[in-house]
Coordinates of C-alpha atoms and ligand atoms in Angstrom, one line a residue:
X1 CA 32.0 -53.7 13.1
X2 CA 31.1 -51.6 10.8
X3 CA 28.8 -53.7 8.0
X4 CA 30.1 -55.0 5.3
X5 CA 28.2 -56.9 1.4
X6 CA 28.7 -59.8 3.0
X7 CA 26.5 -58.7 6.3
X8 CA 23.7 -57.8 4.1
X9 CA 20.8 -60.3 3.5
X10 CA 19.5 -59.1 0.6
X11 CA 23.4 -59.4 -1.3
X12 CA 24.4 -62.8 0.9
X13 CA 25.5 -66.6 -0.3
X14 CA 27.3 -69.7 0.7
X15 CA 28.5 -71.6 -2.3
X16 CA 30.5 -74.1 -1.7
X17 CA 34.6 -74.0 -3.9
X18 CA 32.9 -76.9 -6.4
X19 CA 37.1 -77.0 -7.6
X20 CA 40.8 -75.5 -7.6
X21 CA 42.9 -75.4 -10.3
X22 CA 45.8 -73.9 -10.7
X23 CA 46.5 -71.7 -13.1
X24 CA 50.2 -70.6 -12.9
X25 CA 52.6 -69.9 -11.0
X26 CA 50.9 -68.9 -7.0
X27 CA 47.4 -68.6 -8.9
X28 CA 44.4 -70.8 -7.6
X29 CA 41.2 -70.3 -9.6
X30 CA 38.0 -71.5 -7.3
X31 CA 35.0 -72.6 -8.5
X32 CA 32.2 -71.7 -6.5
X33 CA 28.9 -73.3 -6.8
X34 CA 25.1 -74.2 -4.9
X35 CA 24.7 -75.8 -2.6
X36 CA 21.7 -77.2 -4.2
X37 CA 22.4 -76.5 -7.1
X38 CA 21.0 -73.8 -7.6
X39 CA 21.5 -70.8 -10.8
X40 CA 23.6 -68.3 -8.9
X41 CA 22.3 -64.3 -9.8
X42 CA 23.3 -62.4 -13.2
X43 CA 26.1 -60.9 -13.4
X44 CA 27.9 -58.6 -16.0
X45 CA 31.4 -58.8 -17.0
X46 CA 33.5 -56.8 -15.2
X47 CA 32.0 -57.5 -12.0
X48 CA 33.7 -58.9 -8.9
X49 CA 32.4 -60.7 -5.3
X50 CA 33.5 -60.3 -1.6
X51 CA 34.5 -63.8 -0.2
X52 CA 34.9 -64.2 4.1
X53 CA 37.0 -67.0 4.4
X54 CA 36.4 -69.7 7.6
X55 CA 39.5 -67.6 9.2
X56 CA 37.6 -64.4 8.9
X57 CA 39.0 -62.3 5.6
X58 CA 37.2 -61.0 3.1
X59 CA 38.5 -60.1 0.0
X60 CA 37.5 -58.5 -3.1
X61 CA 38.7 -60.9 -6.7
X62 CA 36.6 -60.5 -10.3
X63 CA 34.7 -63.2 -11.5
X64 CA 35.9 -63.9 -14.8
X65 CA 34.0 -67.2 -16.4
X66 CA 31.4 -66.7 -18.2
X67 CA 28.3 -64.7 -17.3
X68 CA 26.0 -67.3 -19.3
X69 CA 27.2 -70.2 -17.6
X70 CA 25.0 -69.6 -13.9
X71 CA 25.6 -72.5 -12.2
X72 CA 29.0 -71.3 -10.9
X73 CA 31.5 -68.5 -10.9
X74 CA 35.1 -68.9 -11.1
X75 CA 37.1 -66.5 -9.4
X76 CA 41.3 -66.2 -9.6
X77 CA 42.7 -65.9 -6.4
X78 CA 47.3 -64.6 -6.6
X79 CA 49.4 -66.1 -3.7
X80 CA 50.5 -62.4 -2.2
X81 CA 53.5 -62.2 -0.6
X82 CA 53.2 -60.8 1.9
X83 CA 49.4 -62.0 2.6
X84 CA 47.3 -60.1 4.4
X85 CA 45.4 -63.3 4.8
X86 CA 43.2 -63.6 1.9
X87 CA 45.3 -65.9 -0.5
X88 CA 47.3 -67.4 2.6
X89 CA 44.2 -68.9 3.5
X90 CA 42.8 -70.2 -0.1
X91 CA 46.5 -71.3 -1.0
X92 CA 46.9 -73.1 1.9
X93 CA 43.8 -73.8 3.9
X94 CA 40.8 -74.3 1.6
X95 CA 39.6 -76.9 -0.2
X96 CA 37.5 -78.8 -2.7
X97 CA 34.1 -79.1 -1.5
X98 CA 34.3 -76.2 1.6
X99 CA 32.1 -73.8 2.1
X100 CA 32.3 -69.8 1.7
X101 CA 30.0 -66.7 2.7
X102 CA 29.7 -64.3 -0.8
X103 CA 28.0 -61.3 -1.4
X104 CA 26.3 -60.8 -5.0
X105 CA 28.8 -59.3 -8.1
X106 CA 28.7 -55.8 -7.8
X107 CA 30.4 -54.0 -11.1
X108 CA 32.5 -50.7 -10.7
X109 CA 33.9 -51.4 -14.6
X110 CA 31.0 -51.8 -16.5
X111 CA 32.1 -52.9 -20.7
X112 CA 29.8 -49.9 -22.1
X113 CA 29.5 -49.2 -25.5
X114 CA 32.0 -48.7 -27.7
X115 CA 33.2 -48.8 -31.4
X116 CA 36.4 -50.9 -30.6
X117 CA 37.5 -51.9 -26.9
X118 CA 42.4 -51.9 -26.1
X119 CA 41.8 -54.0 -23.2
X120 CA 46.3 -53.5 -21.4
X121 CA 46.0 -56.5 -18.5
X122 CA 49.2 -56.9 -16.7
X123 CA 49.6 -60.1 -14.0
X124 CA 46.4 -60.9 -12.5
X125 CA 44.3 -58.1 -13.7
X126 CA 43.2 -60.7 -16.8
X127 CA 40.6 -61.8 -14.6
X128 CA 38.1 -58.9 -14.7
X129 CA 39.4 -58.4 -18.5
X130 CA 39.0 -62.4 -19.5
X131 CA 34.7 -62.0 -19.4
X132 CA 35.2 -58.7 -20.8
X133 CA 37.1 -60.4 -24.5
X134 CA 34.4 -62.4 -24.5
X135 CA 32.0 -60.6 -24.8
X136 CA 33.4 -58.0 -26.8
X137 CA 33.5 -61.2 -29.3
X138 CA 30.2 -62.0 -29.0
X139 CA 29.5 -58.4 -30.0
X140 CA 31.1 -58.4 -33.1
X141 CA 33.3 -55.8 -31.7
X142 CA 37.0 -55.6 -32.9
X143 CA 39.0 -56.0 -29.1
X144 CA 43.3 -55.8 -28.7
X145 CA 44.9 -57.0 -25.3
X146 CA 48.3 -56.1 -24.6
X147 CA 48.7 -58.6 -21.3
X148 CA 51.8 -58.6 -20.1
X149 CA 52.8 -60.7 -17.3
X150 CA 56.5 -60.5 -15.5
X151 CA 57.0 -64.4 -15.8
X152 CA 55.5 -66.8 -18.7
X153 CA 54.9 -68.8 -15.6
X154 CA 52.8 -66.5 -13.6
X155 CA 50.3 -65.6 -16.0
X156 CA 46.8 -67.5 -15.8
X157 CA 44.7 -68.2 -18.2
X158 CA 47.1 -68.5 -21.7
X159 CA 45.1 -71.3 -22.7
X160 CA 42.4 -69.6 -22.7
X161 CA 39.8 -68.9 -26.1
X162 CA 38.4 -66.0 -25.0
X163 CA 42.9 -64.6 -26.1
X164 CA 42.6 -66.2 -29.1
X165 CA 39.1 -64.0 -30.4
X166 CA 40.8 -61.1 -31.1
X167 CA 44.4 -59.4 -31.4
X168 CA 46.1 -60.1 -28.3
X169 CA 50.1 -59.2 -26.8
X170 CA 51.7 -61.2 -25.2
X171 CA 54.1 -59.3 -23.6
X172 CA 56.5 -62.2 -20.3
X173 CA 59.1 -60.4 -18.7
X174 CA 61.7 -63.1 -19.2
X175 CA 61.0 -64.1 -22.8
X176 CA 59.4 -60.6 -24.0
X177 CA 61.0 -56.9 -25.6
X178 CA 59.1 -54.3 -23.5
X179 CA 56.5 -53.5 -24.3
X180 CA 56.0 -49.8 -25.1
X181 CA 52.1 -49.2 -24.1
X182 CA 52.4 -45.9 -25.6
X183 CA 52.7 -47.0 -29.1
X184 CA 51.0 -50.0 -29.0
X185 CA 48.1 -48.0 -27.1
X186 CA 48.4 -45.5 -30.2
X187 CA 45.3 -42.5 -30.3
X188 CA 41.5 -43.7 -29.4
X189 CA 39.0 -41.6 -30.2
X190 CA 35.7 -41.0 -28.5
X191 CA 34.4 -44.2 -30.2
X192 CA 37.9 -46.4 -28.1
X193 CA 37.0 -48.1 -24.8
X194 CA 40.1 -48.4 -23.1
X195 CA 40.2 -50.6 -19.8
X196 CA 43.1 -51.8 -17.7
X197 CA 43.9 -53.7 -14.3
X198 CA 47.0 -54.5 -13.5
X199 CA 49.2 -53.2 -10.9
X200 CA 49.3 -49.7 -9.7
X201 CA 52.5 -48.1 -11.6
X202 CA 51.1 -49.0 -15.3
X203 CA 47.9 -48.4 -14.4
X204 CA 49.5 -44.9 -13.4
X205 CA 51.3 -44.9 -16.2
X206 CA 48.3 -45.4 -18.4
X207 CA 46.1 -41.8 -16.2
X208 CA 49.5 -40.2 -17.6
X209 CA 48.2 -41.0 -20.9
X210 CA 44.8 -40.7 -20.6
X211 CA 45.5 -37.3 -19.3
X212 CA 45.6 -36.9 -24.0
X213 CA 43.0 -39.0 -24.6
X214 CA 39.0 -38.4 -25.0
X215 CA 37.6 -37.7 -21.6
X216 CA 36.2 -40.9 -19.9
X217 CA 38.5 -43.0 -22.4
X218 CA 40.0 -44.3 -19.9
X219 CA 38.5 -47.9 -17.6
X220 CA 40.5 -48.7 -14.3
X221 CA 39.4 -52.3 -11.7
X222 CA 42.8 -51.1 -9.0
X223 CA 43.5 -53.9 -6.2
X224 CA 44.7 -52.1 -5.0
X225 CA 44.2 -47.7 -3.5
X226 CA 45.7 -45.0 -5.1
X227 CA 48.2 -43.5 -3.2
X228 CA 47.2 -40.1 -2.0
X229 CA 48.9 -36.9 0.2
X230 CA 47.5 -35.5 3.1
X231 CA 44.1 -34.7 2.6
X232 CA 43.5 -31.3 1.6
X233 CA 40.3 -31.2 3.1
X234 CA 38.5 -29.5 6.6
X235 CA 40.3 -31.2 9.6
X236 CA 36.9 -31.1 11.0
X237 CA 34.1 -30.8 9.6
X238 CA 29.8 -32.3 10.2
X239 CA 28.3 -35.2 8.0
X240 CA 24.1 -34.5 8.3
X241 CA 22.9 -38.0 7.8
X242 CA 19.4 -36.7 5.7
X243 CA 17.5 -39.8 6.0
X244 CA 18.7 -40.2 9.3
X245 CA 18.2 -37.4 10.6
X246 CA 21.5 -37.0 12.6
X247 CA 24.3 -34.9 12.9
X248 CA 27.8 -36.3 13.7
X249 CA 31.4 -34.7 13.4
X250 CA 34.3 -36.3 11.4
X251 CA 37.9 -35.3 12.7
X252 CA 41.0 -35.8 11.1
X253 CA 41.8 -39.8 11.5
X254 CA 38.6 -40.5 11.2
X255 CA 36.6 -41.3 8.7
X256 CA 32.9 -40.8 8.0
X257 CA 32.1 -44.5 8.2
X258 CA 33.5 -44.8 10.6
X259 CA 31.4 -42.0 12.8
X260 CA 28.3 -42.6 11.2
X261 CA 28.9 -46.5 12.3
X262 CA 29.9 -44.4 16.1
X263 CA 25.7 -42.6 15.6
X264 CA 24.3 -46.2 15.0
X265 CA 23.7 -45.7 10.9
X266 CA 25.7 -49.0 9.9
X267 CA 26.8 -48.5 6.0
X268 CA 27.8 -52.0 3.8
X269 CA 30.9 -51.6 3.4
X270 CA 34.3 -53.9 2.9
X271 CA 37.9 -52.9 1.6
X272 CA 37.9 -49.9 3.5
X273 CA 40.6 -48.5 1.5
X274 CA 38.3 -47.0 -1.1
X275 CA 39.1 -49.5 -4.0
X276 CA 35.6 -51.9 -4.0
X277 CA 33.0 -49.0 -3.7
X278 CA 30.3 -51.1 -1.2
X279 CA 29.8 -47.8 1.1
X280 CA 29.4 -45.5 -2.3
X281 CA 27.0 -42.8 -1.2
X282 CA 25.0 -40.4 -3.0
X283 CA 25.7 -36.6 -1.9
X284 CA 23.3 -34.0 -1.7
X285 CA 25.5 -31.5 -0.5
X286 CA 29.0 -30.4 -0.2
X287 CA 32.3 -30.7 -1.8
X288 CA 33.3 -34.6 -1.2
X289 CA 37.3 -34.4 -0.9
X290 CA 37.2 -37.9 -3.1
X291 CA 40.3 -40.1 -1.6
X292 CA 38.9 -43.5 -3.8
X293 CA 40.3 -45.6 -6.2
X294 CA 37.5 -46.6 -8.3
X295 CA 35.2 -42.7 -9.5
X296 CA 35.9 -42.0 -12.8
X297 CA 37.2 -37.8 -13.4
X298 CA 33.4 -37.1 -14.8
X299 CA 31.7 -38.8 -11.7
X300 CA 34.1 -37.3 -8.7
X301 CA 33.4 -33.3 -10.7
X302 CA 29.4 -34.2 -10.8
X303 CA 30.2 -34.8 -7.0
X304 CA 26.8 -37.0 -7.5
X305 CA 28.1 -40.3 -4.9
X306 CA 31.3 -41.0 -2.7
X307 CA 33.1 -43.7 -1.1
X308 CA 32.7 -43.2 2.1
X309 CA 35.1 -44.7 3.7
X310 CA 38.4 -43.1 3.2
X311 CA 37.1 -39.7 1.2
X312 CA 36.5 -36.0 3.4
X313 CA 35.5 -33.2 2.6
X314 CA 36.5 -29.9 1.4
X315 CA 34.0 -28.4 3.4
X316 CA 32.5 -27.7 6.4
X317 CA 29.4 -29.4 6.1
X318 CA 28.6 -32.3 3.9
X319 CA 24.8 -33.7 3.4
X320 CA 24.6 -37.4 2.8
X321 CA 21.7 -39.7 1.7
X322 CA 21.9 -41.8 3.9
Ligands
FES401 S1 34.4 -49.9 1.9 FE1 35.2 -50.5 -0.3 S2 34.9 -48.4 -0.7 FE2 34.5 -48.2 0.4

């Protein structure tokens, strides 16, 4: 079994469900605190945590509370249909007072400095955006938010004060006319940070639009893995684990992570889909074929790191700092 972030004693916490609240139809929020009353580790807007439930299922959820509140963390969970076990457990079984195993916060969606921010949230994708709105307001940086939902009753946190700190546009699929995102976003400059989280189709459309924007303007957080075609890389390649002085062979149909694990080299992992970033590994030599849903175009081009749960090699050899 691959190790997850929750398996690492340095990153693992046992927290108590302090409160549960229905935020919208099919959306429950959990407030998690330390049963001993201690302060929780610090985190920055955009961070997520891994939650492992008593049924063994592990999922990542964005923190959506105020980072300044170290007494509790809040996450919000949409009842997925069909559920792969995480959201069903939360909605049907988890109760206030239960303990959950939680990783320390991990951030692959950090709010970088900008002169203005444009936020686009689709449905439950509002969760990582909420602390960003508060932070932008705190820094005095102007921002606009388009919050899109299929139905008004399924849109969580509509009453939160964070939404009032800037220029918020609510687009409720059952009440409002469809938003022309191209027109609404306009033309981002080098000083604009565009942050988006939501359904795959919305993020894919934004990625297309961003081809005409300054490089690096768009930052996205995906809950689902991007769809890739067949690998264009080598069918079989060697991976040198430089720190362990081991070489493993990776065939089509196996991941680098699996083959390293089989050779006794454990790498923390969680989603196994290239979405969470837990397995990010530094590349010393070789050309990765990036098949993850996290790295930005610049990060891909630099080839400094790769997600070894899904990414492969273009050539016949990769050297990893592991
Ligand atoms: S385990 Fe999540 S990106 Fe690799």
